mmCIF file of N, CA, C and O in Angstrom:
data_model
loop_
_atom_site.group_PDB
_atom_site.id
_atom_site.type_symbol
_atom_site.label_atom_id
_atom_site.label_comp_id
_atom_site.label_asym_id
_atom_site.label_seq_id
_atom_site.Cartn_x
_atom_site.Cartn_y
_atom_site.Cartn_z
ATOM 1 N N UNK A 1 -86.188 20.827 -47.029
ATOM 2 C CA UNK A 1 -85.022 20.924 -46.172
ATOM 3 C C UNK A 1 -85.195 20.073 -44.925
ATOM 4 O O UNK A 1 -84.312 19.361 -44.530
ATOM 5 N N UNK A 2 -86.367 20.167 -44.306
ATOM 6 C CA UNK A 2 -86.596 19.416 -43.078
ATOM 7 C C UNK A 2 -86.587 17.916 -43.335
ATOM 8 O O UNK A 2 -86.014 17.154 -42.555
ATOM 9 N N UNK A 3 -87.173 17.513 -44.444
ATOM 10 C CA UNK A 3 -87.219 16.086 -44.759
ATOM 11 C C UNK A 3 -85.817 15.541 -44.980
ATOM 12 O O UNK A 3 -85.485 14.461 -44.526
ATOM 13 N N UNK A 4 -84.985 16.295 -45.645
ATOM 14 C CA UNK A 4 -83.626 15.847 -45.905
ATOM 15 C C UNK A 4 -82.783 15.762 -44.653
ATOM 16 O O UNK A 4 -81.899 14.923 -44.538
ATOM 17 N N UNK A 5 -83.067 16.625 -43.679
ATOM 18 C CA UNK A 5 -82.281 16.586 -42.453
ATOM 19 C C UNK A 5 -82.803 15.540 -41.476
ATOM 20 O O UNK A 5 -82.065 15.062 -40.618
ATOM 21 N N UNK A 6 -84.068 15.190 -41.571
ATOM 22 C CA UNK A 6 -84.631 14.193 -40.663
ATOM 23 C C UNK A 6 -84.367 12.759 -41.111
ATOM 24 O O UNK A 6 -84.319 11.854 -40.285
ATOM 25 N N UNK A 7 -84.187 12.555 -42.393
ATOM 26 C CA UNK A 7 -83.985 11.198 -42.891
ATOM 27 C C UNK A 7 -82.773 10.510 -42.259
ATOM 28 O O UNK A 7 -82.897 9.384 -41.766
ATOM 29 N N UNK A 8 -81.599 11.138 -42.217
ATOM 30 C CA UNK A 8 -80.468 10.454 -41.579
ATOM 31 C C UNK A 8 -80.702 10.177 -40.102
ATOM 32 O O UNK A 8 -80.297 9.122 -39.590
ATOM 33 N N UNK A 9 -81.375 11.099 -39.393
ATOM 34 C CA UNK A 9 -81.666 10.855 -37.981
ATOM 35 C C UNK A 9 -82.607 9.670 -37.808
ATOM 36 O O UNK A 9 -82.427 8.854 -36.891
ATOM 37 N N UNK A 10 -83.590 9.571 -38.686
ATOM 38 C CA UNK A 10 -84.505 8.431 -38.618
ATOM 39 C C UNK A 10 -83.793 7.124 -38.951
ATOM 40 O O UNK A 10 -84.062 6.091 -38.333
ATOM 41 N N UNK A 11 -82.889 7.170 -39.909
ATOM 42 C CA UNK A 11 -82.132 5.960 -40.254
ATOM 43 C C UNK A 11 -81.246 5.547 -39.092
ATOM 44 O O UNK A 11 -81.199 4.365 -38.720
ATOM 45 N N UNK A 12 -80.530 6.499 -38.485
ATOM 46 C CA UNK A 12 -79.687 6.176 -37.328
ATOM 47 C C UNK A 12 -80.529 5.600 -36.198
ATOM 48 O O UNK A 12 -80.141 4.618 -35.560
ATOM 49 N N UNK A 13 -81.677 6.207 -35.917
ATOM 50 C CA UNK A 13 -82.544 5.715 -34.835
ATOM 51 C C UNK A 13 -83.080 4.329 -35.150
ATOM 52 O O UNK A 13 -83.121 3.460 -34.274
ATOM 53 N N UNK A 14 -83.490 4.112 -36.392
ATOM 54 C CA UNK A 14 -83.996 2.797 -36.777
ATOM 55 C C UNK A 14 -82.943 1.715 -36.690
ATOM 56 O O UNK A 14 -83.204 0.617 -36.198
ATOM 57 N N UNK A 15 -81.744 2.022 -37.139
ATOM 58 C CA UNK A 15 -80.658 1.038 -37.058
ATOM 59 C C UNK A 15 -80.316 0.748 -35.600
ATOM 60 O O UNK A 15 -80.105 -0.405 -35.216
ATOM 61 N N UNK A 16 -80.277 1.795 -34.768
ATOM 62 C CA UNK A 16 -79.974 1.592 -33.344
ATOM 63 C C UNK A 16 -81.043 0.735 -32.670
ATOM 64 O O UNK A 16 -80.721 -0.155 -31.875
ATOM 65 N N UNK A 17 -82.314 0.976 -32.979
ATOM 66 C CA UNK A 17 -83.392 0.161 -32.400
ATOM 67 C C UNK A 17 -83.316 -1.284 -32.877
ATOM 68 O O UNK A 17 -83.467 -2.224 -32.085
ATOM 69 N N UNK A 18 -83.072 -1.465 -34.168
ATOM 70 C CA UNK A 18 -82.950 -2.819 -34.717
ATOM 71 C C UNK A 18 -81.797 -3.569 -34.057
ATOM 72 O O UNK A 18 -81.939 -4.718 -33.636
ATOM 73 N N UNK A 19 -80.653 -2.913 -33.956
ATOM 74 C CA UNK A 19 -79.474 -3.540 -33.357
ATOM 75 C C UNK A 19 -79.718 -3.849 -31.884
ATOM 76 O O UNK A 19 -79.307 -4.890 -31.379
ATOM 77 N N UNK A 20 -80.431 -2.954 -31.193
ATOM 78 C CA UNK A 20 -80.736 -3.180 -29.779
ATOM 79 C C UNK A 20 -81.579 -4.439 -29.589
ATOM 80 O O UNK A 20 -81.289 -5.258 -28.719
ATOM 81 N N UNK A 21 -82.598 -4.600 -30.410
ATOM 82 C CA UNK A 21 -83.481 -5.752 -30.244
ATOM 83 C C UNK A 21 -82.870 -7.049 -30.750
ATOM 84 O O UNK A 21 -83.137 -8.118 -30.214
ATOM 85 N N UNK A 22 -82.025 -6.984 -31.777
ATOM 86 C CA UNK A 22 -81.455 -8.199 -32.340
ATOM 87 C C UNK A 22 -80.206 -8.643 -31.569
ATOM 88 O O UNK A 22 -80.067 -9.805 -31.212
ATOM 89 N N UNK A 23 -79.302 -7.703 -31.319
ATOM 90 C CA UNK A 23 -78.011 -8.071 -30.744
ATOM 91 C C UNK A 23 -77.852 -7.723 -29.272
ATOM 92 O O UNK A 23 -77.026 -8.291 -28.593
ATOM 93 N N UNK A 24 -78.600 -6.751 -28.786
ATOM 94 C CA UNK A 24 -78.502 -6.376 -27.386
ATOM 95 C C UNK A 24 -78.096 -4.919 -27.228
ATOM 96 O O UNK A 24 -77.702 -4.247 -28.180
ATOM 97 N N UNK A 25 -78.188 -4.437 -25.999
ATOM 98 C CA UNK A 25 -77.941 -3.013 -25.763
ATOM 99 C C UNK A 25 -76.478 -2.600 -25.942
ATOM 100 O O UNK A 25 -76.203 -1.449 -26.252
ATOM 101 N N UNK A 26 -75.550 -3.518 -25.762
ATOM 102 C CA UNK A 26 -74.134 -3.159 -25.872
ATOM 103 C C UNK A 26 -73.803 -2.720 -27.290
ATOM 104 O O UNK A 26 -73.088 -1.730 -27.500
ATOM 105 N N UNK A 27 -74.319 -3.404 -28.277
ATOM 106 C CA UNK A 27 -74.038 -3.058 -29.668
ATOM 107 C C UNK A 27 -74.675 -1.714 -30.017
ATOM 108 O O UNK A 27 -74.078 -0.910 -30.743
ATOM 109 N N UNK A 28 -75.861 -1.443 -29.472
ATOM 110 C CA UNK A 28 -76.500 -0.151 -29.716
ATOM 111 C C UNK A 28 -75.700 0.978 -29.083
ATOM 112 O O UNK A 28 -75.581 2.065 -29.657
ATOM 113 N N UNK A 29 -75.119 0.732 -27.930
ATOM 114 C CA UNK A 29 -74.267 1.736 -27.285
ATOM 115 C C UNK A 29 -73.010 1.972 -28.111
ATOM 116 O O UNK A 29 -72.555 3.114 -28.265
ATOM 117 N N UNK A 30 -72.437 0.925 -28.662
ATOM 118 C CA UNK A 30 -71.262 1.075 -29.525
ATOM 119 C C UNK A 30 -71.618 1.889 -30.766
ATOM 120 O O UNK A 30 -70.851 2.770 -31.181
ATOM 121 N N UNK A 31 -72.766 1.634 -31.342
ATOM 122 C CA UNK A 31 -73.213 2.397 -32.505
ATOM 123 C C UNK A 31 -73.389 3.875 -32.155
ATOM 124 O O UNK A 31 -72.960 4.761 -32.899
ATOM 125 N N UNK A 32 -74.008 4.147 -31.020
ATOM 126 C CA UNK A 32 -74.145 5.528 -30.552
ATOM 127 C C UNK A 32 -72.791 6.165 -30.269
ATOM 128 O O UNK A 32 -72.591 7.353 -30.515
ATOM 129 N N UNK A 33 -71.859 5.371 -29.761
ATOM 130 C CA UNK A 33 -70.511 5.869 -29.516
ATOM 131 C C UNK A 33 -69.789 6.242 -30.797
ATOM 132 O O UNK A 33 -69.071 7.241 -30.852
ATOM 133 N N UNK A 34 -69.997 5.458 -31.845
ATOM 134 C CA UNK A 34 -69.399 5.800 -33.144
ATOM 135 C C UNK A 34 -69.947 7.119 -33.669
ATOM 136 O O UNK A 34 -69.198 7.944 -34.205
ATOM 137 N N UNK A 35 -71.237 7.335 -33.509
ATOM 138 C CA UNK A 35 -71.827 8.600 -33.920
ATOM 139 C C UNK A 35 -71.254 9.745 -33.091
ATOM 140 O O UNK A 35 -70.927 10.810 -33.628
ATOM 141 N N UNK A 36 -71.119 9.535 -31.774
ATOM 142 C CA UNK A 36 -70.587 10.581 -30.902
ATOM 143 C C UNK A 36 -69.136 10.918 -31.257
ATOM 144 O O UNK A 36 -68.754 12.086 -31.271
ATOM 145 N N UNK A 37 -68.339 9.897 -31.555
ATOM 146 C CA UNK A 37 -66.941 10.143 -31.923
ATOM 147 C C UNK A 37 -66.852 10.921 -33.234
ATOM 148 O O UNK A 37 -66.073 11.878 -33.343
ATOM 149 N N UNK A 38 -67.671 10.556 -34.203
ATOM 150 C CA UNK A 38 -67.630 11.290 -35.468
ATOM 151 C C UNK A 38 -68.107 12.727 -35.279
ATOM 152 O O UNK A 38 -67.588 13.652 -35.910
ATOM 153 N N UNK A 39 -69.068 12.956 -34.378
ATOM 154 C CA UNK A 39 -69.507 14.311 -34.078
ATOM 155 C C UNK A 39 -68.396 15.110 -33.408
ATOM 156 O O UNK A 39 -68.124 16.257 -33.784
ATOM 157 N N UNK A 40 -67.737 14.532 -32.425
ATOM 158 C CA UNK A 40 -66.684 15.237 -31.690
ATOM 159 C C UNK A 40 -65.514 15.578 -32.598
ATOM 160 O O UNK A 40 -64.974 16.691 -32.548
ATOM 161 N N UNK A 41 -65.118 14.644 -33.437
ATOM 162 C CA UNK A 41 -64.011 14.907 -34.361
ATOM 163 C C UNK A 41 -64.378 16.024 -35.336
ATOM 164 O O UNK A 41 -63.582 16.936 -35.577
ATOM 165 N N UNK A 42 -65.593 15.982 -35.874
ATOM 166 C CA UNK A 42 -66.032 17.033 -36.782
ATOM 167 C C UNK A 42 -66.099 18.390 -36.105
ATOM 168 O O UNK A 42 -65.712 19.417 -36.678
ATOM 169 N N UNK A 43 -66.561 18.411 -34.862
ATOM 170 C CA UNK A 43 -66.637 19.658 -34.111
ATOM 171 C C UNK A 43 -65.246 20.244 -33.879
ATOM 172 O O UNK A 43 -65.014 21.435 -34.100
ATOM 173 N N UNK A 44 -64.320 19.406 -33.447
ATOM 174 C CA UNK A 44 -62.950 19.894 -33.174
ATOM 175 C C UNK A 44 -62.276 20.388 -34.445
ATOM 176 O O UNK A 44 -61.571 21.401 -34.428
ATOM 177 N N UNK A 45 -62.463 19.696 -35.551
ATOM 178 C CA UNK A 45 -61.848 20.137 -36.804
ATOM 179 C C UNK A 45 -62.397 21.487 -37.252
ATOM 180 O O UNK A 45 -61.643 22.347 -37.719
ATOM 181 N N UNK A 46 -63.683 21.690 -37.071
ATOM 182 C CA UNK A 46 -64.274 22.969 -37.465
ATOM 183 C C UNK A 46 -63.851 24.091 -36.532
ATOM 184 O O UNK A 46 -63.646 25.226 -36.964
ATOM 185 N N UNK A 47 -63.730 23.810 -35.236
ATOM 186 C CA UNK A 47 -63.277 24.841 -34.297
ATOM 187 C C UNK A 47 -61.832 25.237 -34.584
ATOM 188 O O UNK A 47 -61.474 26.408 -34.496
ATOM 189 N N UNK A 48 -60.993 24.267 -34.905
ATOM 190 C CA UNK A 48 -59.598 24.582 -35.248
ATOM 191 C C UNK A 48 -59.502 25.396 -36.521
ATOM 192 O O UNK A 48 -58.552 26.160 -36.701
ATOM 193 N N UNK A 49 -60.461 25.226 -37.400
ATOM 194 C CA UNK A 49 -60.466 25.982 -38.659
ATOM 195 C C UNK A 49 -60.982 27.405 -38.454
ATOM 196 O O UNK A 49 -60.982 28.185 -39.394
ATOM 197 N N UNK A 50 -61.441 27.733 -37.250
ATOM 198 C CA UNK A 50 -61.860 29.091 -36.951
ATOM 199 C C UNK A 50 -63.342 29.359 -37.074
ATOM 200 O O UNK A 50 -63.762 30.512 -37.044
ATOM 201 N N UNK A 51 -64.154 28.332 -37.175
ATOM 202 C CA UNK A 51 -65.602 28.519 -37.260
ATOM 203 C C UNK A 51 -66.164 28.843 -35.879
ATOM 204 O O UNK A 51 -65.567 28.508 -34.856
ATOM 205 N N UNK A 52 -67.336 29.458 -35.861
ATOM 206 C CA UNK A 52 -68.002 29.742 -34.588
ATOM 207 C C UNK A 52 -68.510 28.438 -33.970
ATOM 208 O O UNK A 52 -68.566 27.393 -34.628
ATOM 209 N N UNK A 53 -68.912 28.514 -32.702
ATOM 210 C CA UNK A 53 -69.408 27.318 -32.012
ATOM 211 C C UNK A 53 -70.683 26.818 -32.680
ATOM 212 O O UNK A 53 -70.842 25.619 -32.918
ATOM 213 N N UNK A 54 -71.595 27.732 -32.996
ATOM 214 C CA UNK A 54 -72.849 27.329 -33.629
ATOM 215 C C UNK A 54 -72.601 26.681 -34.991
ATOM 216 O O UNK A 54 -73.169 25.638 -35.313
ATOM 217 N N UNK A 55 -71.739 27.283 -35.764
ATOM 218 C CA UNK A 55 -71.408 26.728 -37.075
ATOM 219 C C UNK A 55 -70.741 25.363 -36.927
ATOM 220 O O UNK A 55 -70.987 24.444 -37.706
ATOM 221 N N UNK A 56 -69.897 25.229 -35.905
ATOM 222 C CA UNK A 56 -69.212 23.953 -35.686
ATOM 223 C C UNK A 56 -70.179 22.855 -35.287
ATOM 224 O O UNK A 56 -70.042 21.714 -35.737
ATOM 225 N N UNK A 57 -71.155 23.185 -34.455
ATOM 226 C CA UNK A 57 -72.147 22.185 -34.038
ATOM 227 C C UNK A 57 -72.981 21.743 -35.230
ATOM 228 O O UNK A 57 -73.151 20.542 -35.477
ATOM 229 N N UNK A 58 -73.504 22.710 -35.987
ATOM 230 C CA UNK A 58 -74.323 22.364 -37.151
ATOM 231 C C UNK A 58 -73.513 21.575 -38.175
ATOM 232 O O UNK A 58 -73.993 20.600 -38.743
ATOM 233 N N UNK A 59 -72.287 22.000 -38.405
ATOM 234 C CA UNK A 59 -71.449 21.310 -39.380
ATOM 235 C C UNK A 59 -71.063 19.913 -38.935
ATOM 236 O O UNK A 59 -70.995 18.989 -39.747
ATOM 237 N N UNK A 60 -70.820 19.751 -37.626
ATOM 238 C CA UNK A 60 -70.444 18.432 -37.119
ATOM 239 C C UNK A 60 -71.609 17.453 -37.213
ATOM 240 O O UNK A 60 -71.432 16.294 -37.599
ATOM 241 N N UNK A 61 -72.806 17.918 -36.874
ATOM 242 C CA UNK A 61 -73.982 17.045 -36.994
ATOM 243 C C UNK A 61 -74.227 16.698 -38.455
ATOM 244 O O UNK A 61 -74.445 15.536 -38.810
ATOM 245 N N UNK A 62 -74.177 17.709 -39.301
ATOM 246 C CA UNK A 62 -74.375 17.465 -40.725
ATOM 247 C C UNK A 62 -73.326 16.551 -41.311
ATOM 248 O O UNK A 62 -73.620 15.667 -42.117
ATOM 249 N N UNK A 63 -72.080 16.738 -40.906
ATOM 250 C CA UNK A 63 -71.002 15.892 -41.405
ATOM 251 C C UNK A 63 -71.137 14.451 -40.954
ATOM 252 O O UNK A 63 -70.927 13.521 -41.731
ATOM 253 N N UNK A 64 -71.492 14.256 -39.675
ATOM 254 C CA UNK A 64 -71.658 12.895 -39.163
ATOM 255 C C UNK A 64 -72.821 12.193 -39.867
ATOM 256 O O UNK A 64 -72.713 11.026 -40.245
ATOM 257 N N UNK A 65 -73.912 12.907 -40.057
ATOM 258 C CA UNK A 65 -75.056 12.306 -40.734
ATOM 259 C C UNK A 65 -74.785 12.082 -42.214
ATOM 260 O O UNK A 65 -75.200 11.086 -42.790
ATOM 261 N N UNK A 66 -74.065 13.018 -42.831
ATOM 262 C CA UNK A 66 -73.743 12.889 -44.254
ATOM 263 C C UNK A 66 -72.843 11.681 -44.491
ATOM 264 O O UNK A 66 -73.067 10.884 -45.413
ATOM 265 N N UNK A 67 -71.828 11.523 -43.675
ATOM 266 C CA UNK A 67 -70.905 10.398 -43.851
ATOM 267 C C UNK A 67 -71.588 9.066 -43.561
ATOM 268 O O UNK A 67 -71.242 8.046 -44.135
ATOM 269 N N UNK A 68 -72.576 9.068 -42.672
ATOM 270 C CA UNK A 68 -73.261 7.817 -42.353
ATOM 271 C C UNK A 68 -74.233 7.400 -43.439
ATOM 272 O O UNK A 68 -74.590 6.239 -43.533
ATOM 273 N N UNK A 69 -74.675 8.343 -44.258
ATOM 274 C CA UNK A 69 -75.663 8.039 -45.294
ATOM 275 C C UNK A 69 -75.021 7.793 -46.660
ATOM 276 O O UNK A 69 -75.723 7.702 -47.650
ATOM 277 N N UNK A 70 -73.721 7.683 -46.733
ATOM 278 C CA UNK A 70 -73.053 7.533 -48.033
ATOM 279 C C UNK A 70 -73.501 6.282 -48.764
ATOM 280 O O UNK A 70 -73.579 6.291 -49.975
ATOM 281 N N UNK A 71 -73.775 5.227 -48.041
ATOM 282 C CA UNK A 71 -74.144 3.983 -48.699
ATOM 283 C C UNK A 71 -75.575 3.929 -49.184
ATOM 284 O O UNK A 71 -75.955 3.038 -49.939
ATOM 285 N N UNK A 72 -76.411 4.877 -48.756
ATOM 286 C CA UNK A 72 -77.827 4.808 -49.108
ATOM 287 C C UNK A 72 -78.077 5.558 -50.367
ATOM 288 O O UNK A 72 -78.212 6.562 -50.648
#
């Protein structure tokens, strides 16, 4: 379970570091912003559906990481 949940975080961190060194900090900030937007949208959708705050946070993180790993 832990390995499966850490893999997307490691991939996001690795891509952000690679983009930072190759293209510059602005692109890494944009990448982080895309992750933040997908987290916020997932959180709001779960809260509107009546989930608890804890469930919404876990689901939003999982959803953002799941959608980002579709190509792998």
